[in-house]
Tab-separated table of C-alpha atoms in Angstrom:
chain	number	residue	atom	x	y	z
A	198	UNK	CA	-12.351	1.031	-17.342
A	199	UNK	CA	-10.202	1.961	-14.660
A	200	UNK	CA	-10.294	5.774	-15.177
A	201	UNK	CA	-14.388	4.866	-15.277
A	202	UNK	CA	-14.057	3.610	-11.772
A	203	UNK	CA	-11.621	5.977	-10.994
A	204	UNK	CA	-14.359	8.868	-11.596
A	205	UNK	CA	-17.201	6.962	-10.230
A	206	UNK	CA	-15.133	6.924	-6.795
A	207	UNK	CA	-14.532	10.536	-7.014
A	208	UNK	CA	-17.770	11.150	-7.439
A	209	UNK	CA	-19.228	8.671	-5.024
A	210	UNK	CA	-16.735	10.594	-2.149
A	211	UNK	CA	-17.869	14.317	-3.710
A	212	UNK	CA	-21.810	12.804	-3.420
A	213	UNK	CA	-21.086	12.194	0.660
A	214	UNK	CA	-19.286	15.410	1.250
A	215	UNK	CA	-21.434	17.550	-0.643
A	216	UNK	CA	-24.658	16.146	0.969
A	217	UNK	CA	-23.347	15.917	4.489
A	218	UNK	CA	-24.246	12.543	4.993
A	219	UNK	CA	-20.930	11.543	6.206
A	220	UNK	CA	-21.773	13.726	9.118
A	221	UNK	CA	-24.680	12.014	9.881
A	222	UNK	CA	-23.608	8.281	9.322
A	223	UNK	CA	-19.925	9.268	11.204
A	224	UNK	CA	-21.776	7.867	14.789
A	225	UNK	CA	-22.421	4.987	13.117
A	226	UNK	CA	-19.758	4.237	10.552
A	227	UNK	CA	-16.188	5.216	12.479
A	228	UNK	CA	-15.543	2.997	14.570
A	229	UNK	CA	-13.030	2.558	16.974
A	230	UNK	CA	-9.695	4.184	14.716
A	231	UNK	CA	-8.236	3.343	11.663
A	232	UNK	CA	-5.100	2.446	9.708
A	233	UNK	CA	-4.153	4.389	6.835
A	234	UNK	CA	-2.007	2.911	4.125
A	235	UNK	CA	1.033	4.731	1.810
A	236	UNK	CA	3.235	3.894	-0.751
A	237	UNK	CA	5.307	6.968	-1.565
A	238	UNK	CA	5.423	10.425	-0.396
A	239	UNK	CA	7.128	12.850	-2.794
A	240	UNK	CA	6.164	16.284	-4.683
A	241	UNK	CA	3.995	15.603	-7.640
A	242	UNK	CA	5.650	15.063	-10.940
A	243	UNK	CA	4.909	16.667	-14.049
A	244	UNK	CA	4.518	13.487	-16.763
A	245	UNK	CA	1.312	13.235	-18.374
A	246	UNK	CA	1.998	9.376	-17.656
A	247	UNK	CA	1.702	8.003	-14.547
A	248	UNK	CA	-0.142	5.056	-14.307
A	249	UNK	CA	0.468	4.599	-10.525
A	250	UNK	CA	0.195	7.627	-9.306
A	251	UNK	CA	-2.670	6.414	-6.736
A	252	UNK	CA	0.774	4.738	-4.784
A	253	UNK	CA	1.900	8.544	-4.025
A	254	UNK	CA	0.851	11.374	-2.298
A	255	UNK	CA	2.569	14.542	-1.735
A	256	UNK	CA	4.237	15.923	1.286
A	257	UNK	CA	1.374	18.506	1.988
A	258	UNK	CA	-1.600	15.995	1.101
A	259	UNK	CA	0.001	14.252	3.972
A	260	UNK	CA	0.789	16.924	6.379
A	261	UNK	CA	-3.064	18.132	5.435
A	262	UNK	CA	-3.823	14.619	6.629
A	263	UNK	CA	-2.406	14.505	10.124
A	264	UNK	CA	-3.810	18.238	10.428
A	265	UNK	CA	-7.353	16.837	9.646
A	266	UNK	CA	-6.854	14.075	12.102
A	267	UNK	CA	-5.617	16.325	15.347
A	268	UNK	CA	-8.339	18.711	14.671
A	269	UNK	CA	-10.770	15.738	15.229
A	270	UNK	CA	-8.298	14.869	18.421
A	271	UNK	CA	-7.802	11.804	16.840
A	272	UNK	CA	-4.339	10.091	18.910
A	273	UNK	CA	-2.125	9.062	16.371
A	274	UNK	CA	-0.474	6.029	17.374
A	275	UNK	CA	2.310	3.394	16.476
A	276	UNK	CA	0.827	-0.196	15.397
A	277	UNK	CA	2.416	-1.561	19.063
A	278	UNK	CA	-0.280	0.401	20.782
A	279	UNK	CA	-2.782	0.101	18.324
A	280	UNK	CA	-2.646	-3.555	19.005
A	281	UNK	CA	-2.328	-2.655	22.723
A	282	UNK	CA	-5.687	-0.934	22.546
A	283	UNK	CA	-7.763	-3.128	20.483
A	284	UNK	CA	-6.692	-6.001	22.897
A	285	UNK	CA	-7.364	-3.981	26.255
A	286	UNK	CA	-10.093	-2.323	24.398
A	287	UNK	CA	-9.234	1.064	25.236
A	288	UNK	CA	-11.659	3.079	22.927
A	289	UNK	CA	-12.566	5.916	25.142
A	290	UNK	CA	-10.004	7.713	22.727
A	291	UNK	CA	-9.933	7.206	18.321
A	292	UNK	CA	-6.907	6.569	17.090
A	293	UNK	CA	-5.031	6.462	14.016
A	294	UNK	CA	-2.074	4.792	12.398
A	295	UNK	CA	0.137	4.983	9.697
A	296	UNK	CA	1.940	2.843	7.807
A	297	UNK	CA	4.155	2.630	4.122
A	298	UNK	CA	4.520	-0.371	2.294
A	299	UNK	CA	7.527	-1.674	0.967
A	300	UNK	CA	10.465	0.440	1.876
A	301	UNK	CA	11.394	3.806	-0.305
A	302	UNK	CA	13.658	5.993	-0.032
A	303	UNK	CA	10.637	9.009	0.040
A	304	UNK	CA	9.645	7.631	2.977
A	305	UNK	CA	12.919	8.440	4.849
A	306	UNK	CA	13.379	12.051	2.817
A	307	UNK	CA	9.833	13.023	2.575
A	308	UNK	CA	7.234	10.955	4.871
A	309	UNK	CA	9.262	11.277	8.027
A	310	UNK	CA	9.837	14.968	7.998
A	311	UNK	CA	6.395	15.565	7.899
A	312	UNK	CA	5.100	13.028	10.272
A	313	UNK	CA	8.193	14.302	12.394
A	314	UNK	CA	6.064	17.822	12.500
A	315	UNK	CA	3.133	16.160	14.215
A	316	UNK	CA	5.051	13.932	16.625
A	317	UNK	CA	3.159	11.087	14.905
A	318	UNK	CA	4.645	7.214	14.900
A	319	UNK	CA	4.717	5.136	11.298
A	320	UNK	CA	5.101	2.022	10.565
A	321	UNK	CA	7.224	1.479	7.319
A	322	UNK	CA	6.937	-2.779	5.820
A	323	UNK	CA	10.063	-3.795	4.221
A	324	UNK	CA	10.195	-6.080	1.223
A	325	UNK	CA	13.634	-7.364	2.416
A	326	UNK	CA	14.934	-7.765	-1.573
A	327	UNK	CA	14.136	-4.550	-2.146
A	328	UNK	CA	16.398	-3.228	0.554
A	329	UNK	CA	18.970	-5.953	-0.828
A	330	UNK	CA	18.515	-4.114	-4.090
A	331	UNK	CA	17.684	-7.482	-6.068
A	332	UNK	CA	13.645	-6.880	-6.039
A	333	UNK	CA	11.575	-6.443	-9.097
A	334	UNK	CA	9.034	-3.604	-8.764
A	335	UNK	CA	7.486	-4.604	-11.965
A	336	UNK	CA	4.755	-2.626	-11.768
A	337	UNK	CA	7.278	0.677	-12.222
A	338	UNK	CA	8.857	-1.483	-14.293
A	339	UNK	CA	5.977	-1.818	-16.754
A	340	UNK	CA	5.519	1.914	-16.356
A	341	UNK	CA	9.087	2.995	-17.718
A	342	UNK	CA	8.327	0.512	-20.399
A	343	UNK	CA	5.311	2.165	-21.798
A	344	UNK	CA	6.515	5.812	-21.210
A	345	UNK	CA	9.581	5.238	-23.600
A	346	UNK	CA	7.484	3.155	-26.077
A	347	UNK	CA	5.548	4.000	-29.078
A	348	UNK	CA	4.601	0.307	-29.530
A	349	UNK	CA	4.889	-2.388	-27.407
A	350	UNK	CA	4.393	-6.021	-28.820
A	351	UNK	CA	3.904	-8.623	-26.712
A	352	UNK	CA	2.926	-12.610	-26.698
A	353	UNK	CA	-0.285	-13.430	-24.634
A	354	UNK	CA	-1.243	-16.894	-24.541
A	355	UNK	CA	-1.777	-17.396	-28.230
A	356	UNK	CA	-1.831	-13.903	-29.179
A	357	UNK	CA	0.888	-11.814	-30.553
A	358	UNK	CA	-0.451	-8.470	-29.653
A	359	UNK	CA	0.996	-5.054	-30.523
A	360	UNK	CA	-0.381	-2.558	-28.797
A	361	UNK	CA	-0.250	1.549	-28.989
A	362	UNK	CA	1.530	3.984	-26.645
A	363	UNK	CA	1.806	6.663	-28.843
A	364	UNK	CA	-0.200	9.104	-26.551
A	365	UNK	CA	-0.633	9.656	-23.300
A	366	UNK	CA	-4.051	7.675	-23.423
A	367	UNK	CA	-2.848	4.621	-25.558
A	368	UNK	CA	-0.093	4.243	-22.829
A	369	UNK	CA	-2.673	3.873	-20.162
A	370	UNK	CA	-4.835	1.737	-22.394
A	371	UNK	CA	-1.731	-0.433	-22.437
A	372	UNK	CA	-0.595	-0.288	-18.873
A	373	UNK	CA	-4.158	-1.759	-18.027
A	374	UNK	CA	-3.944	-4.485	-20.230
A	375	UNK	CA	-0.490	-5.321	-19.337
A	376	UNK	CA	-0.421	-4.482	-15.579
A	377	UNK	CA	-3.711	-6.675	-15.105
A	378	UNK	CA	-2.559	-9.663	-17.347
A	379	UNK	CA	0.801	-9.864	-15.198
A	380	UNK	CA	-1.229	-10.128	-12.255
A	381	UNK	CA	-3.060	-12.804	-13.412
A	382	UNK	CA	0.022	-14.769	-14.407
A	383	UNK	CA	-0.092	-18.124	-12.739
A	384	UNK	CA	3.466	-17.957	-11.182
A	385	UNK	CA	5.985	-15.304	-9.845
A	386	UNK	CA	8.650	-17.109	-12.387
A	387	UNK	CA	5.755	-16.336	-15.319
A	388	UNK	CA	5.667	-12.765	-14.049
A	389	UNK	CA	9.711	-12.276	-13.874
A	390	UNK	CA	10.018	-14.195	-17.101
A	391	UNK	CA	7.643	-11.516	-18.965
A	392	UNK	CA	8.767	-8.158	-17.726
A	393	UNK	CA	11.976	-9.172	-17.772
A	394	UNK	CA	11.794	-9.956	-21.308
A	395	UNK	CA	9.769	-6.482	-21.631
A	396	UNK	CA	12.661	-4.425	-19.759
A	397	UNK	CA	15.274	-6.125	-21.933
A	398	UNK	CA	13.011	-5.283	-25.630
A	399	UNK	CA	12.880	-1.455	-24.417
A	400	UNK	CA	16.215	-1.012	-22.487
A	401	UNK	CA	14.650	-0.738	-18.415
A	402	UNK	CA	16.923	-1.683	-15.962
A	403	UNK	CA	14.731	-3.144	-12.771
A	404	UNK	CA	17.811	-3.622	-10.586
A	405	UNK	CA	18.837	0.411	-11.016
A	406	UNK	CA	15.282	0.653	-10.274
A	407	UNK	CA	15.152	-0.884	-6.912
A	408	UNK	CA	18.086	0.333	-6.188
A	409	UNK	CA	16.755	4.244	-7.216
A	410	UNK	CA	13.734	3.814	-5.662
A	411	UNK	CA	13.882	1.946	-2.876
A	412	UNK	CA	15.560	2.138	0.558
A	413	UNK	CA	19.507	-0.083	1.594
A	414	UNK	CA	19.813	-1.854	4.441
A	415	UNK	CA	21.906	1.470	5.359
A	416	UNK	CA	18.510	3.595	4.769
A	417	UNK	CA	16.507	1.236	6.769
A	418	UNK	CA	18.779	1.682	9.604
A	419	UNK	CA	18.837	5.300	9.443
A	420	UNK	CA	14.612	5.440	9.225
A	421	UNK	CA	14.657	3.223	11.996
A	422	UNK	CA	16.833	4.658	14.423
A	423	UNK	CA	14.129	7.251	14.203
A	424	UNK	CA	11.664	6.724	17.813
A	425	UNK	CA	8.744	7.242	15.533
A	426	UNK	CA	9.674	4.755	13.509
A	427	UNK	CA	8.725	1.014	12.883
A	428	UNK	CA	9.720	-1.298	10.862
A	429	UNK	CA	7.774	-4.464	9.514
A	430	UNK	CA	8.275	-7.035	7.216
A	431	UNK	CA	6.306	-7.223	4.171
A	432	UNK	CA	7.613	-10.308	2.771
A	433	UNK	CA	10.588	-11.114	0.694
A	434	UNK	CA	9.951	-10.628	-2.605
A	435	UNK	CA	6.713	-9.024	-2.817
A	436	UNK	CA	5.349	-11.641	-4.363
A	437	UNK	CA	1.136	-12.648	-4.345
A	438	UNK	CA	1.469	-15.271	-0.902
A	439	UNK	CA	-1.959	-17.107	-1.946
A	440	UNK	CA	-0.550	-18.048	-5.373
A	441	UNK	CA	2.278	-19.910	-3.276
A	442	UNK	CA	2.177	-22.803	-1.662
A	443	UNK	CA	2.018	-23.184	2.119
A	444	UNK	CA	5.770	-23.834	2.422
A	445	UNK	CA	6.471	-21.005	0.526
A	446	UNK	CA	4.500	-18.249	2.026
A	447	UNK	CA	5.228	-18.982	5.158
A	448	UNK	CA	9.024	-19.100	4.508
A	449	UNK	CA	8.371	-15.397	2.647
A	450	UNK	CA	7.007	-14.417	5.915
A	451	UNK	CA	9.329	-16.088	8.273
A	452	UNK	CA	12.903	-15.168	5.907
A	453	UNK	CA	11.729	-11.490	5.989
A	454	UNK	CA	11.036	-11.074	9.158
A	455	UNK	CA	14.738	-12.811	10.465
A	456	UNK	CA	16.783	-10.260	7.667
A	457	UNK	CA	15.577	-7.309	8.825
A	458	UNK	CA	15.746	-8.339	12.660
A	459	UNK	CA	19.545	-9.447	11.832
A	460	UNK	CA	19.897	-6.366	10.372
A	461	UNK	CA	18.400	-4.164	12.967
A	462	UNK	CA	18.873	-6.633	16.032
A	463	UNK	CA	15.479	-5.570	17.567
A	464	UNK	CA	12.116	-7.724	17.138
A	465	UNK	CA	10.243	-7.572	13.988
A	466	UNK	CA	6.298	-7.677	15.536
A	467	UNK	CA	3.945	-6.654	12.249
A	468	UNK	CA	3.818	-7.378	9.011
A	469	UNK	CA	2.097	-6.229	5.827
A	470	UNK	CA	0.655	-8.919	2.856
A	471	UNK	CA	1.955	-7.985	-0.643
A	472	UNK	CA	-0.850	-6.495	-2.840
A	473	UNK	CA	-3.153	-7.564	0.483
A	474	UNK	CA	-6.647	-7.558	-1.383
A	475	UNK	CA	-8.887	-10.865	-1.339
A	476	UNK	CA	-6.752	-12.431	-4.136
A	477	UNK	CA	-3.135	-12.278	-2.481
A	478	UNK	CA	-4.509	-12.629	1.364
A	479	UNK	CA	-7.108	-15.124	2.809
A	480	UNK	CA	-7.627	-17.296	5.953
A	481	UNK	CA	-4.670	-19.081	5.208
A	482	UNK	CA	-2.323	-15.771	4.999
A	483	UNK	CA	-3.770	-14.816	8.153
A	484	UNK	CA	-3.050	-18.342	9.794
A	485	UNK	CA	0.426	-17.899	9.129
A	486	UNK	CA	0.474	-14.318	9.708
A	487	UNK	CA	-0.133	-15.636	13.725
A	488	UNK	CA	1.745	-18.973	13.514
A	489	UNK	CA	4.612	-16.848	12.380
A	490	UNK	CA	4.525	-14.784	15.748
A	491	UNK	CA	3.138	-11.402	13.954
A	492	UNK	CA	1.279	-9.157	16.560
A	493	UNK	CA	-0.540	-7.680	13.589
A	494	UNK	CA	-0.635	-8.148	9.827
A	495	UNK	CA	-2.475	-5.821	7.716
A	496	UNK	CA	-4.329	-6.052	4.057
A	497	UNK	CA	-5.236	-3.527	1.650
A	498	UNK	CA	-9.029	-4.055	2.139
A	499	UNK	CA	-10.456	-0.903	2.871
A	500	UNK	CA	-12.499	-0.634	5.993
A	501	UNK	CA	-12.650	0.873	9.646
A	502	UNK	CA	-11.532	-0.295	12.792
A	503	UNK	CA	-14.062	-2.116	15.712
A	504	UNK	CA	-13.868	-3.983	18.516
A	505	UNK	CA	-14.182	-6.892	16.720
A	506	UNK	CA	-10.798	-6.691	15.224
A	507	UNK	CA	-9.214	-7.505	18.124
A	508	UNK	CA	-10.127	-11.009	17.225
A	509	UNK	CA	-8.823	-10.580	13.871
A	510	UNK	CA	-5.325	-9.058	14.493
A	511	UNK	CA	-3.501	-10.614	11.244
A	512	UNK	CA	-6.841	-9.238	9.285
A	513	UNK	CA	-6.186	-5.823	9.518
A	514	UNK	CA	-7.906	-3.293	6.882
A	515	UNK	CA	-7.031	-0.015	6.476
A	516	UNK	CA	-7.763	3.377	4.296
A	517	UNK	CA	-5.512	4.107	1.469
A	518	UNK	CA	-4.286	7.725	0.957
A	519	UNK	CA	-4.707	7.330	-2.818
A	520	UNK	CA	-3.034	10.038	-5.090
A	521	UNK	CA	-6.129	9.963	-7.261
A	522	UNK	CA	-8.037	11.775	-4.711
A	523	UNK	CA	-6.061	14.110	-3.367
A	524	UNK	CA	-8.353	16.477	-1.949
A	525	UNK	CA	-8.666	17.909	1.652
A	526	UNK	CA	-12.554	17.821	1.265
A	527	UNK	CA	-12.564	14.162	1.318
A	528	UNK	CA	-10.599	13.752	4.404
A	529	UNK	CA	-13.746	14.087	6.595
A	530	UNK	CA	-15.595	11.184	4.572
A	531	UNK	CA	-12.801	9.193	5.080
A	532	UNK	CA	-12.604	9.238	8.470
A	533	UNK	CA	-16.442	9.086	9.263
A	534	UNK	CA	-16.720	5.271	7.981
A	535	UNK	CA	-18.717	6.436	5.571
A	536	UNK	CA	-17.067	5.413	2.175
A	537	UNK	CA	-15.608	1.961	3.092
A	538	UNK	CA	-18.839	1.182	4.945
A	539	UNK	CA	-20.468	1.701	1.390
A	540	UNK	CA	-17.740	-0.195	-0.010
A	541	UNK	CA	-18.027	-3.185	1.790
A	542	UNK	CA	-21.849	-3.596	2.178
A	543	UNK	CA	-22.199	-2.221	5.590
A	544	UNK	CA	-19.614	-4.814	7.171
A	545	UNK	CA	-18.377	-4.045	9.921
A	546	UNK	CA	-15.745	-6.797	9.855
A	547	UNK	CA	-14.165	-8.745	6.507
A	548	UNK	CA	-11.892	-11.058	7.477
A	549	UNK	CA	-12.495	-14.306	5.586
């Protein structure tokens, strides 16, 4: 199902470029600037398995990115002035910005190098257990699970289930299953109980994970010592903040934001919601986002930039450089509106 939609996206974006109407619609659809949203930035690997590649792009994707953008003499900006310009409403100028979620170590050997090239800002959100080296990126988890697996057997509500990974196929088959029925867990302990148990069955070690993939407190303070550079909080444990409750969220917000600023001793102004779509971020998220003193918070629902934001500064969509579609021909439909227009009903603004 997901490769389905997977295709059906592709095509939708091949539709717009090949029939120009992104050109057409780009008046209409752009807006004022936009946000665009990273994971990792590293040269492709060669495994037939990778589940979430659409988290990572490669160094040139990127640096074909930024290219696209100054051609257009689109500013690229850091998130303090994009927040300065949607409040002054400065427009006579598009802008872009860029931003990584949750704090890898590609992002300091790979992303910066190239952004570095362009003189271009980033914002980079910190899960602050990740940089203590004690967070659970299950979902990469799960993935180095299934790709050393020829079975895996598993419990689901009343189900004993044993499913296939015996080729390349049958381990996506069971990635979807299991990726989506962790989400949909009730609790962050239900989550950690399950792929723990999963990691311990097929002999995955999260913590040497984390601590693989993901950046120290020493690596944060190298990336931002960097003037291009920075740094937001994007919770502590990258865990889904409307499956809390209020006391909790907020204290996932607040905690983050005081470790890194202890760590870096400068202000911690913008954060990004874990996961960030309409089932992990909602009008309550975005209360807190402000009560917790956050100039900006962004999500992961895919849209433009308007004028209108400025009234919705913890509400923040953005575009996702997704590692599905990595190809240059796209870049203009992104950037004209055109796609996430489509996507969200011709909205200009979704912040409920």
């Amino acid at each position: 199902m997901k490769q389905l939609r997977n295709n059906v996206i592709r095509a939708g974006l091949g539709a717009l470029y090949f029939s120009g109407a992104h050109h057409l619609l780009r008046p209409l659809l752009s807006g004022v600037g936009a946000i665009f949203m990273l994971h990792h930035v590293r040269p492709a690997r060669e495994a037939t398995f990778q589940p979430n590649r659409h988290l990572e792009v490669t160094p040139d994707f990127l640096r074909a990115t930024l290219s696209h953008l100054r051609s257009r003499d689109i500013d690229i900006v850091s998130m303090d002035e994009l927040h300065e310009r949607l409040v002054q409403g400065r427009f006579t100028r598009r802008f872009a910005a860029f931003t990584l979620d949750d704090g890898y170590r590609d992002n300091l050997d790979y992303a910066l190098p190239v952004l570095r090239e362009f003189d271009a800002p980033l914002a980079v959100y910190v899960a602050s257990d990740f940089a203590e080296g004690t967070g659970r990126l299950w979902w990469t988890a799960l993935e180095a699970v299934i790709a050393r697996a020829e079975q895996i057997e598993v419990q689901i509500g009343n189900s004993a289930l044993r499913l296939d990974a015996t080729t390349p196929a049958a381990k996506q088959a069971a990635f979807d299953r299991l990726h989506d029925w962790l989400r949909a867990l009730p609790g962050e302990h239900d989550l950690a109980r399950e792929i723990a148990a999963l990691c311990a069955r097929h002999g995955v070690d999260m913590e040497a994970l984390c601590h693989t993939l993901c950046l120290s407190w020493d690596g944060v303070k190298q990336l931002a010592a960097d003037p291009l550079v920075t740094i937001g909080a994007h919770s502590i444990s990258h865990c889904n903040l409307a499956r809390q409750s209020e006391e909790i969220a907020a204290q996932e917000m607040a905690v983050s934001r005081t470790r890194i600023e202890r760590v870096l001793a400068r202000p911690v102004l913008h954060f990004a919601y874990p996961y960030g779509d309409r089932e992990a971020a909602g009008m309550r998220e975005f209360a807190l986002a402000a009560s917790a003193g956050f100039k900006t918070a962004v999500t992961t629902r895919p849209g433009m930039l308007f004028a209108e934001n400025a009234g919705h500064m913890t509400a923040l969509p953005r575009i996702s450089l997704n590692g599905n579609y990595q190809d240059t021909r796209i870049l203009p439909v992104l950037t004209s509106g055109a796609a996430t227009a489509m996507w969200n009903g011709f909205r200009r603004i979704a912040a409920a």
